[in-house]
PDB file of C-alpha atoms in Angstrom:
ATOM      1  CA  MET P   1     -21.281  34.834 -26.153  1.00  0.00           C
ATOM      2  CA  THR P   2     -21.287  32.236 -28.871  1.00  0.00           C
ATOM      3  CA  LEU P   3     -19.239  32.210 -32.060  1.00  0.00           C
ATOM      4  CA  GLU P   4     -22.485  32.554 -34.000  1.00  0.00           C
ATOM      5  CA  ASP P   5     -23.319  35.731 -32.044  1.00  0.00           C
ATOM      6  CA  LEU P   6     -19.900  37.176 -32.853  1.00  0.00           C
ATOM      7  CA  VAL P   7     -20.366  36.440 -36.555  1.00  0.00           C
ATOM      8  CA  ARG P   8     -23.712  38.252 -36.514  1.00  0.00           C
ATOM      9  CA  LEU P   9     -22.254  41.203 -34.594  1.00  0.00           C
ATOM     10  CA  ARG P  10     -19.411  41.486 -37.101  1.00  0.00           C
ATOM     11  CA  ARG P  11     -21.974  41.478 -39.905  1.00  0.00           C
ATOM     12  CA  ALA P  12     -23.686  44.486 -38.285  1.00  0.00           C
ATOM     13  CA  ARG P  13     -20.323  46.182 -37.725  1.00  0.00           C
ATOM     14  CA  ASP P  14     -19.481  45.626 -41.400  1.00  0.00           C
ATOM     15  CA  VAL P  15     -22.743  47.360 -42.321  1.00  0.00           C
ATOM     16  CA  MET P  16     -21.665  50.349 -40.223  1.00  0.00           C
ATOM     17  CA  ASP P  17     -18.226  50.386 -41.854  1.00  0.00           C
ATOM     18  CA  ARG P  18     -19.657  50.208 -45.363  1.00  0.00           C
ATOM     19  CA  ASP P  19     -22.890  52.207 -45.037  1.00  0.00           C
ATOM     20  CA  TYR P  20     -21.854  54.810 -42.422  1.00  0.00           C
ATOM     21  CA  ALA P  21     -23.475  57.615 -44.470  1.00  0.00           C
ATOM     22  CA  ARG P  22     -26.903  55.983 -44.449  1.00  0.00           C
ATOM     23  CA  PRO P  23     -29.352  56.560 -41.612  1.00  0.00           C
ATOM     24  CA  LEU P  24     -28.544  53.663 -39.278  1.00  0.00           C
ATOM     25  CA  ASP P  25     -30.101  53.050 -35.886  1.00  0.00           C
ATOM     26  CA  VAL P  26     -29.904  50.285 -33.307  1.00  0.00           C
ATOM     27  CA  PRO P  27     -33.151  48.548 -34.358  1.00  0.00           C
ATOM     28  CA  ALA P  28     -31.991  48.341 -37.997  1.00  0.00           C
ATOM     29  CA  LEU P  29     -28.552  47.074 -37.000  1.00  0.00           C
ATOM     30  CA  ALA P  30     -30.085  44.600 -34.550  1.00  0.00           C
ATOM     31  CA  LYS P  31     -32.166  43.245 -37.402  1.00  0.00           C
ATOM     32  CA  VAL P  32     -28.981  42.653 -39.413  1.00  0.00           C
ATOM     33  CA  ALA P  33     -27.541  40.769 -36.430  1.00  0.00           C
ATOM     34  CA  LEU P  34     -30.810  38.847 -35.920  1.00  0.00           C
ATOM     35  CA  MET P  35     -31.080  40.097 -32.333  1.00  0.00           C
ATOM     36  CA  SER P  36     -33.412  42.262 -30.304  1.00  0.00           C
ATOM     37  CA  PRO P  37     -32.222  45.890 -30.032  1.00  0.00           C
ATOM     38  CA  GLY P  38     -31.406  45.575 -26.321  1.00  0.00           C
ATOM     39  CA  HIS P  39     -29.525  42.312 -26.691  1.00  0.00           C
ATOM     40  CA  PHE P  40     -27.697  43.689 -29.736  1.00  0.00           C
ATOM     41  CA  SER P  41     -26.547  46.810 -27.874  1.00  0.00           C
ATOM     42  CA  ARG P  42     -25.326  44.876 -24.852  1.00  0.00           C
ATOM     43  CA  SER P  43     -23.623  42.198 -26.965  1.00  0.00           C
ATOM     44  CA  PHE P  44     -21.987  44.773 -29.279  1.00  0.00           C
ATOM     45  CA  ARG P  45     -20.528  46.645 -26.324  1.00  0.00           C
ATOM     46  CA  ALA P  46     -19.284  43.434 -24.739  1.00  0.00           C
ATOM     47  CA  ALA P  47     -17.680  42.279 -27.990  1.00  0.00           C
ATOM     48  CA  PHE P  48     -16.166  45.556 -29.238  1.00  0.00           C
ATOM     49  CA  GLY P  49     -15.801  47.707 -26.126  1.00  0.00           C
ATOM     50  CA  GLU P  50     -18.101  50.520 -27.246  1.00  0.00           C
ATOM     51  CA  THR P  51     -21.737  51.095 -28.067  1.00  0.00           C
ATOM     52  CA  PRO P  52     -23.004  50.738 -31.649  1.00  0.00           C
ATOM     53  CA  TYR P  53     -23.657  54.495 -31.784  1.00  0.00           C
ATOM     54  CA  SER P  54     -20.148  55.294 -30.596  1.00  0.00           C
ATOM     55  CA  TYR P  55     -18.622  52.924 -33.155  1.00  0.00           C
ATOM     56  CA  LEU P  56     -20.712  54.419 -35.970  1.00  0.00           C
ATOM     57  CA  MET P  57     -19.791  57.974 -35.004  1.00  0.00           C
ATOM     58  CA  THR P  58     -16.096  57.045 -34.916  1.00  0.00           C
ATOM     59  CA  ARG P  59     -16.397  55.725 -38.493  1.00  0.00           C
ATOM     60  CA  ARG P  60     -18.200  58.919 -39.548  1.00  0.00           C
ATOM     61  CA  VAL P  61     -15.558  61.133 -37.938  1.00  0.00           C
ATOM     62  CA  GLU P  62     -12.808  59.056 -39.532  1.00  0.00           C
ATOM     63  CA  ARG P  63     -14.349  59.638 -42.986  1.00  0.00           C
ATOM     64  CA  ALA P  64     -15.019  63.295 -42.185  1.00  0.00           C
ATOM     65  CA  LYS P  65     -11.330  63.797 -41.416  1.00  0.00           C
ATOM     66  CA  ALA P  66     -10.426  62.482 -44.874  1.00  0.00           C
ATOM     67  CA  LEU P  67     -12.955  64.775 -46.552  1.00  0.00           C
ATOM     68  CA  LEU P  68     -11.820  67.786 -44.526  1.00  0.00           C
ATOM     69  CA  ARG P  69      -8.169  67.148 -45.435  1.00  0.00           C
ATOM     70  CA  ARG P  70      -9.092  67.423 -49.105  1.00  0.00           C
ATOM     71  CA  GLY P  71     -10.314  70.958 -48.400  1.00  0.00           C
ATOM     72  CA  ASP P  72     -12.921  71.147 -51.195  1.00  0.00           C
ATOM     73  CA  MET P  73     -16.005  70.783 -48.984  1.00  0.00           C
ATOM     74  CA  SER P  74     -17.380  72.952 -46.218  1.00  0.00           C
ATOM     75  CA  VAL P  75     -17.806  71.529 -42.723  1.00  0.00           C
ATOM     76  CA  THR P  76     -21.595  71.485 -43.253  1.00  0.00           C
ATOM     77  CA  GLU P  77     -21.235  69.566 -46.520  1.00  0.00           C
ATOM     78  CA  VAL P  78     -18.912  67.066 -44.829  1.00  0.00           C
ATOM     79  CA  CYS P  79     -21.338  66.667 -41.932  1.00  0.00           C
ATOM     80  CA  PHE P  80     -24.159  65.621 -44.257  1.00  0.00           C
ATOM     81  CA  ALA P  81     -21.869  63.593 -46.541  1.00  0.00           C
ATOM     82  CA  VAL P  82     -20.918  61.281 -43.671  1.00  0.00           C
ATOM     83  CA  GLY P  83     -24.519  60.724 -42.599  1.00  0.00           C
ATOM     84  CA  CYS P  84     -24.922  63.161 -39.733  1.00  0.00           C
ATOM     85  CA  THR P  85     -28.103  65.206 -39.641  1.00  0.00           C
ATOM     86  CA  SER P  86     -27.092  67.763 -36.999  1.00  0.00           C
ATOM     87  CA  LEU P  87     -24.100  70.031 -37.491  1.00  0.00           C
ATOM     88  CA  GLY P  88     -23.945  70.711 -33.759  1.00  0.00           C
ATOM     89  CA  SER P  89     -23.858  67.034 -32.793  1.00  0.00           C
ATOM     90  CA  PHE P  90     -21.342  66.300 -35.538  1.00  0.00           C
ATOM     91  CA  SER P  91     -19.063  69.144 -34.430  1.00  0.00           C
ATOM     92  CA  SER P  92     -19.304  68.125 -30.776  1.00  0.00           C
ATOM     93  CA  ARG P  93     -18.440  64.489 -31.473  1.00  0.00           C
ATOM     94  CA  PHE P  94     -15.673  65.454 -33.926  1.00  0.00           C
ATOM     95  CA  THR P  95     -14.120  67.772 -31.332  1.00  0.00           C
ATOM     96  CA  GLU P  96     -14.434  65.092 -28.634  1.00  0.00           C
ATOM     97  CA  LEU P  97     -12.683  62.461 -30.755  1.00  0.00           C
ATOM     98  CA  VAL P  98     -10.116  64.570 -32.610  1.00  0.00           C
ATOM     99  CA  GLY P  99      -9.335  67.242 -30.036  1.00  0.00           C
ATOM    100  CA  GLU P 100     -10.090  70.188 -32.312  1.00  0.00           C
ATOM    101  CA  THR P 101     -13.112  71.528 -34.145  1.00  0.00           C
ATOM    102  CA  PRO P 102     -13.818  70.425 -37.715  1.00  0.00           C
ATOM    103  CA  SER P 103     -13.064  73.961 -38.940  1.00  0.00           C
ATOM    104  CA  ALA P 104      -9.717  74.048 -37.157  1.00  0.00           C
ATOM    105  CA  TYR P 105      -8.849  70.594 -38.472  1.00  0.00           C
ATOM    106  CA  ARG P 106      -9.731  71.638 -42.018  1.00  0.00           C
ATOM    107  CA  ALA P 107      -7.742  74.888 -41.761  1.00  0.00           C
ATOM    108  CA  ARG P 108      -4.443  73.448 -40.584  1.00  0.00           C
ATOM    109  CA  GLY P 109      -1.910  71.959 -42.934  1.00  0.00           C
ATOM    110  CA  HIS P 110      -1.987  68.268 -43.771  1.00  0.00           C
ATOM    111  CA  GLU P 111       1.036  68.183 -46.064  1.00  0.00           C
ATOM    112  CA  ALA P 112       2.859  65.626 -43.901  1.00  0.00           C
ATOM    113  CA  ASP P 113      -0.075  63.232 -44.261  1.00  0.00           C
ATOM    114  CA  ALA P 114      -0.263  63.689 -48.030  1.00  0.00           C
ATOM    115  CA  ALA P 115       2.994  61.813 -48.642  1.00  0.00           C
ATOM    116  CA  LEU P 116       1.832  58.744 -46.722  1.00  0.00           C
ATOM    117  CA  PRO P 117       0.197  55.731 -48.393  1.00  0.00           C
ATOM    118  CA  ALA P 118      -3.545  55.681 -47.743  1.00  0.00           C
ATOM    119  CA  CYS P 119      -3.362  52.518 -45.624  1.00  0.00           C
ATOM    120  CA  ILE P 120      -0.836  54.131 -43.259  1.00  0.00           C
ATOM    121  CA  ALA P 121      -2.630  57.506 -43.206  1.00  0.00           C
ATOM    122  CA  LYS P 122      -5.809  55.706 -42.140  1.00  0.00           C
ATOM    123  CA  ILE P 123      -4.026  54.197 -39.126  1.00  0.00           C
ATOM    124  CA  LEU P 124      -2.327  57.435 -38.148  1.00  0.00           C
ATOM    125  CA  THR P 125      -5.410  59.622 -38.432  1.00  0.00           C
ATOM    126  CA  ARG P 126      -7.916  57.229 -36.836  1.00  0.00           C
ATOM    127  CA  PRO P 127      -9.897  59.031 -34.134  1.00  0.00           C
ATOM    128  CA  ARG P 128      -9.107  57.765 -30.639  1.00  0.00           C
ATOM    129  CA  ARG P 129     -11.232  57.799 -27.519  1.00  0.00           C
ATOM    130  CA  ASP P 130      -8.655  59.887 -25.647  1.00  0.00           C
ATOM    131  CA  GLY P 131      -9.487  62.813 -27.913  1.00  0.00           C
ATOM    132  CA  ARG P 132      -6.423  62.881 -30.117  1.00  0.00           C
ATOM    133  CA  SER P 133      -5.152  61.234 -33.255  1.00  0.00           C
ATOM    134  CA  VAL P 134      -1.765  59.653 -33.587  1.00  0.00           C
ATOM    135  CA  GLY P 135       0.455  62.153 -35.372  1.00  0.00           C
ATOM    136  CA  PRO P 136       3.049  61.360 -38.044  1.00  0.00           C
ATOM    137  CA  GLY P 137       5.829  61.587 -35.453  1.00  0.00           C
ATOM    138  CA  GLU P 138       4.158  58.901 -33.336  1.00  0.00           C
ATOM    139  CA  ALA P 139       3.886  56.216 -35.997  1.00  0.00           C
ATOM    140  CA  GLY P 140       5.561  53.616 -33.787  1.00  0.00           C
ATOM    141  CA  THR P 141       2.751  53.877 -31.260  1.00  0.00           C
ATOM    142  CA  ALA P 142      -0.010  53.299 -33.799  1.00  0.00           C
ATOM    143  CA  VAL P 143       1.158  49.983 -35.188  1.00  0.00           C
ATOM    144  CA  PRO P 144       1.553  47.099 -32.737  1.00  0.00           C
TER     145      PRO P 144
END
């Protein structure tokens, strides 16, 4: 993979980070990266270790966690606010990444997280592929 390819892939990843709530699909992201959809998907996975869809859903779940911690939106409202169109798919992916349902996550206390600066809270609450987030007591494991 060339440096130019990596720059274009990062441009597409930046679009996902910034515009996660918009309808984004592989062909649209491939166009941003100036690649065919198949080449984009393979290259993205090789560069970042996950598929474009998986990366996008992780960003959406990450934002959903922040909205659910606030407690002023329903799970359905959060689902649509982060760009998901199916409550069932959103709930399944949220549960897979976080280890609990969106309703259970919203219902439990988040007082310990409230005292943390936003930049640290983002690191500690980032969804992980092993199905759990790093808790406040595990801060040393989240920062290299």
